[in-house]
């Protein structure tokens, strides 16, 4: 079993999980339908991305027990739809609009930056410092955080925000730091780091056009 099999199973069954919640709690209001459209589509896009430009860090093999544990941890992301559907809360329209906008932006940043990274490194390995990575060294993580932030907003409960913060602190930030350490072997990294943000774009600083090279994968 590979890591990607566990992740793909979770992403691919999210829509089914949300539909099951809607049936069990007989909640077919606006909030659950919007949540289903956003999170369900995100999961399907993840599967499509894995087919078109897979992330090699998810190719690691796992023992079955570890895979089951990993799936359970990823299941924390299902707390948001559970709270939304089971409580029967109806998110106000301005919040729905904001969540949709945030989700679209997050999906764009996440999947488009991953595509740039994959195809750039496929044909020209090295440091990537242009395009989606010109001002931000982890645009893909930024996009993913925005996506799950939109889900938390729809749930209208503090717990999904806390879960997202936990994932960011335990997984996202350490991976970003690890990648910085890996990229530091490139002589031009110091200049790139000075004009780019770790997670949030650094909008002011040196010219991004001075380099043609954005970010390689952290070591396995």
Short mmCIF file of C-alpha atoms in Angstrom, two decimals:
data_model
loop_
_atom_site.label_atom_id
_atom_site.label_comp_id
_atom_site.label_asym_id
_atom_site.label_seq_id
_atom_site.Cartn_x
_atom_site.Cartn_y
_atom_site.Cartn_z
CA UNK A 1 0.00 0.00 0.00
CA UNK A 2 1.26 3.45 -0.92
CA UNK A 3 0.54 6.74 0.83
CA UNK A 4 -1.31 7.96 -2.26
CA UNK A 5 -3.74 5.04 -2.08
CA UNK A 6 -4.84 6.09 1.39
CA UNK A 7 -5.12 9.76 0.42
CA UNK A 8 -6.94 8.98 -2.82
CA UNK A 9 -9.42 6.74 -0.99
CA UNK A 10 -10.20 9.52 1.45
CA UNK A 11 -10.51 12.21 -1.23
CA UNK A 12 -12.57 9.99 -3.52
CA UNK A 13 -15.08 8.95 -0.86
CA UNK A 14 -15.66 12.42 0.57
CA UNK A 15 -18.64 13.10 -1.71
CA UNK A 16 -20.20 9.76 -0.73
CA UNK A 17 -19.67 10.58 2.95
CA UNK A 18 -21.38 13.97 2.62
CA UNK A 19 -24.31 12.46 0.70
CA UNK A 20 -24.66 9.79 3.40
CA UNK A 21 -24.77 12.50 6.06
CA UNK A 22 -27.46 14.36 4.14
CA UNK A 23 -29.57 11.20 3.91
CA UNK A 24 -29.09 10.15 7.54
CA UNK A 25 -29.92 13.59 8.92
CA UNK A 26 -32.46 14.40 6.19
CA UNK A 27 -30.75 17.73 5.65
CA UNK A 28 -30.92 18.85 2.02
CA UNK A 29 -30.56 22.57 2.63
CA UNK A 30 -28.37 25.04 0.79
CA UNK A 31 -25.36 24.58 3.07
CA UNK A 32 -24.97 20.81 2.61
CA UNK A 33 -25.46 21.06 -1.16
CA UNK A 34 -22.84 23.79 -1.47
CA UNK A 35 -20.48 21.84 0.76
CA UNK A 36 -21.02 18.70 -1.31
CA UNK A 37 -20.26 20.59 -4.53
CA UNK A 38 -17.08 22.17 -3.15
CA UNK A 39 -15.52 19.32 -1.18
CA UNK A 40 -16.76 16.61 -3.52
CA UNK A 41 -15.34 18.36 -6.57
CA UNK A 42 -12.07 19.00 -4.74
CA UNK A 43 -11.76 15.26 -4.12
CA UNK A 44 -12.46 14.39 -7.75
CA UNK A 45 -9.91 16.97 -8.93
CA UNK A 46 -7.36 15.42 -6.59
CA UNK A 47 -7.84 12.04 -8.24
CA UNK A 48 -7.51 13.64 -11.67
CA UNK A 49 -4.34 15.43 -10.58
CA UNK A 50 -2.88 12.15 -9.35
CA UNK A 51 -3.39 10.69 -12.82
CA UNK A 52 -2.03 13.68 -14.76
CA UNK A 53 0.82 14.93 -12.58
CA UNK A 54 1.28 12.78 -9.45
CA UNK A 55 3.26 13.91 -6.43
CA UNK A 56 6.20 11.58 -5.95
CA UNK A 57 6.28 12.12 -2.18
CA UNK A 58 3.04 10.11 -1.94
CA UNK A 59 4.66 7.07 -3.61
CA UNK A 60 6.12 5.83 -0.31
CA UNK A 61 4.87 2.44 0.85
CA UNK A 62 3.04 1.95 4.14
CA UNK A 63 2.19 -1.06 6.30
CA UNK A 64 -1.53 -1.79 6.39
CA UNK A 65 -1.89 -0.68 10.01
CA UNK A 66 -0.17 2.63 9.28
CA UNK A 67 -2.43 3.11 6.27
CA UNK A 68 -5.55 2.60 8.39
CA UNK A 69 -4.22 5.04 10.99
CA UNK A 70 -3.44 7.61 8.27
CA UNK A 71 -6.97 7.29 6.88
CA UNK A 72 -8.38 7.86 10.38
CA UNK A 73 -6.27 11.00 10.78
CA UNK A 74 -7.44 12.29 7.39
CA UNK A 75 -10.97 11.58 8.59
CA UNK A 76 -10.64 14.63 10.83
CA UNK A 77 -11.32 16.66 7.69
CA UNK A 78 -14.82 15.11 7.69
CA UNK A 79 -15.66 16.81 10.97
CA UNK A 80 -16.65 19.98 9.08
CA UNK A 81 -19.38 18.36 6.95
CA UNK A 82 -20.60 16.35 9.93
CA UNK A 83 -21.04 19.49 12.01
CA UNK A 84 -22.70 21.35 9.15
CA UNK A 85 -25.19 18.60 8.25
CA UNK A 86 -25.92 17.13 11.68
CA UNK A 87 -26.55 20.47 13.39
CA UNK A 88 -28.91 21.65 10.67
CA UNK A 89 -27.40 25.11 10.61
CA UNK A 90 -28.01 27.28 7.56
CA UNK A 91 -24.98 29.41 6.61
CA UNK A 92 -25.93 32.95 5.59
CA UNK A 93 -25.63 33.77 1.90
CA UNK A 94 -22.71 36.23 2.31
CA UNK A 95 -20.74 33.51 4.11
CA UNK A 96 -21.61 30.99 1.37
CA UNK A 97 -20.43 33.43 -1.28
CA UNK A 98 -17.20 34.06 0.63
CA UNK A 99 -16.55 30.33 1.08
CA UNK A 100 -17.09 29.65 -2.63
CA UNK A 101 -14.73 32.48 -3.62
CA UNK A 102 -12.10 31.28 -1.14
CA UNK A 103 -12.43 27.71 -2.40
CA UNK A 104 -12.02 28.69 -6.06
CA UNK A 105 -8.92 30.73 -5.25
CA UNK A 106 -7.48 27.87 -3.19
CA UNK A 107 -8.11 25.27 -5.88
CA UNK A 108 -6.50 27.52 -8.49
CA UNK A 109 -3.37 28.11 -6.39
CA UNK A 110 -3.07 24.50 -5.27
CA UNK A 111 -3.54 22.61 -8.51
CA UNK A 112 -2.01 25.12 -10.90
CA UNK A 113 1.15 25.54 -8.82
CA UNK A 114 1.50 21.77 -8.46
CA UNK A 115 1.21 21.47 -12.25
CA UNK A 116 3.90 24.11 -12.76
CA UNK A 117 6.20 22.35 -10.29
CA UNK A 118 5.66 18.91 -11.79
CA UNK A 119 6.22 19.82 -15.43
CA UNK A 120 9.05 22.26 -14.74
CA UNK A 121 11.02 19.71 -12.76
CA UNK A 122 10.26 17.02 -15.33
CA UNK A 123 12.11 18.90 -18.04
CA UNK A 124 14.44 21.20 -16.07
CA UNK A 125 15.30 20.03 -12.54
CA UNK A 126 16.45 22.71 -10.14
CA UNK A 127 15.23 25.71 -8.21
CA UNK A 128 11.92 27.22 -9.43
CA UNK A 129 11.58 30.94 -8.73
CA UNK A 130 9.03 32.20 -11.24
CA UNK A 131 5.32 31.92 -11.95
CA UNK A 132 3.31 30.75 -8.95
CA UNK A 133 6.50 30.55 -6.89
CA UNK A 134 7.93 33.97 -7.68
CA UNK A 135 6.79 35.53 -4.40
CA UNK A 136 5.73 32.48 -2.39
CA UNK A 137 7.77 29.32 -1.86
CA UNK A 138 4.76 27.16 -0.96
CA UNK A 139 1.86 28.31 -3.11
CA UNK A 140 0.41 24.80 -3.15
CA UNK A 141 0.18 24.70 0.66
CA UNK A 142 -1.35 28.18 0.67
CA UNK A 143 -4.00 26.99 -1.76
CA UNK A 144 -4.74 23.88 0.31
CA UNK A 145 -5.14 25.94 3.47
CA UNK A 146 -7.57 28.27 1.71
CA UNK A 147 -9.58 25.27 0.47
CA UNK A 148 -10.01 23.79 3.93
CA UNK A 149 -10.62 27.24 5.39
CA UNK A 150 -13.63 27.53 3.06
CA UNK A 151 -14.97 24.21 4.38
CA UNK A 152 -14.49 25.37 7.97
CA UNK A 153 -16.37 28.58 7.24
CA UNK A 154 -19.39 26.65 5.96
CA UNK A 155 -19.44 24.49 9.09
CA UNK A 156 -19.69 27.61 11.27
CA UNK A 157 -17.97 25.90 14.20
CA UNK A 158 -14.61 26.41 15.86
CA UNK A 159 -13.53 22.75 15.67
CA UNK A 160 -12.75 22.58 11.90
CA UNK A 161 -10.58 25.69 12.29
CA UNK A 162 -8.70 24.00 15.14
CA UNK A 163 -8.22 20.83 13.06
CA UNK A 164 -6.88 22.87 10.14
CA UNK A 165 -4.52 24.65 12.51
CA UNK A 166 -3.35 21.28 13.84
CA UNK A 167 -2.60 19.97 10.34
CA UNK A 168 -0.80 23.21 9.48
CA UNK A 169 1.35 23.07 12.62
CA UNK A 170 2.13 19.34 12.56
CA UNK A 171 2.37 18.66 8.81
CA UNK A 172 2.39 21.74 6.56
CA UNK A 173 4.89 23.98 8.37
CA UNK A 174 7.44 21.18 9.07
CA UNK A 175 7.28 20.15 5.40
CA UNK A 176 7.81 23.74 4.30
CA UNK A 177 10.81 24.09 6.62
CA UNK A 178 12.17 20.78 5.38
CA UNK A 179 11.86 21.94 1.78
CA UNK A 180 13.70 25.17 2.58
CA UNK A 181 16.55 23.14 4.04
CA UNK A 182 16.69 21.05 0.88
CA UNK A 183 16.63 24.10 -1.40
CA UNK A 184 19.39 25.83 0.57
CA UNK A 185 21.93 23.75 -1.35
CA UNK A 186 21.35 25.99 -4.37
CA UNK A 187 23.60 29.10 -4.41
CA UNK A 188 20.74 31.30 -5.62
CA UNK A 189 18.38 30.21 -2.82
CA UNK A 190 19.44 32.95 -0.39
CA UNK A 191 18.40 35.65 -2.87
CA UNK A 192 15.18 33.81 -3.69
CA UNK A 193 14.31 33.39 0.00
CA UNK A 194 14.87 37.09 0.62
CA UNK A 195 12.22 38.07 -1.92
CA UNK A 196 9.66 35.33 -1.32
CA UNK A 197 7.44 34.34 1.59
CA UNK A 198 7.37 30.91 3.19
CA UNK A 199 3.57 30.68 2.93
CA UNK A 200 2.15 34.14 2.25
CA UNK A 201 3.36 35.97 -0.89
CA UNK A 202 5.97 38.65 -0.29
CA UNK A 203 4.56 41.40 -2.48
CA UNK A 204 7.36 43.88 -1.96
CA UNK A 205 11.05 43.26 -2.49
CA UNK A 206 13.55 42.47 -5.21
CA UNK A 207 12.47 41.89 -8.78
CA UNK A 208 11.14 38.38 -9.40
CA UNK A 209 12.21 38.67 -13.04
CA UNK A 210 15.89 38.53 -12.09
CA UNK A 211 15.79 34.73 -12.01
CA UNK A 212 14.43 32.13 -14.36
CA UNK A 213 14.53 29.31 -12.06
CA UNK A 214 10.69 27.55 -8.27
CA UNK A 215 10.87 24.70 -5.87
CA UNK A 216 12.05 21.13 -5.91
CA UNK A 217 10.57 18.40 -3.78
CA UNK A 218 11.86 17.95 -0.24
CA UNK A 219 13.99 14.86 0.21
CA UNK A 220 12.04 11.69 0.97
#
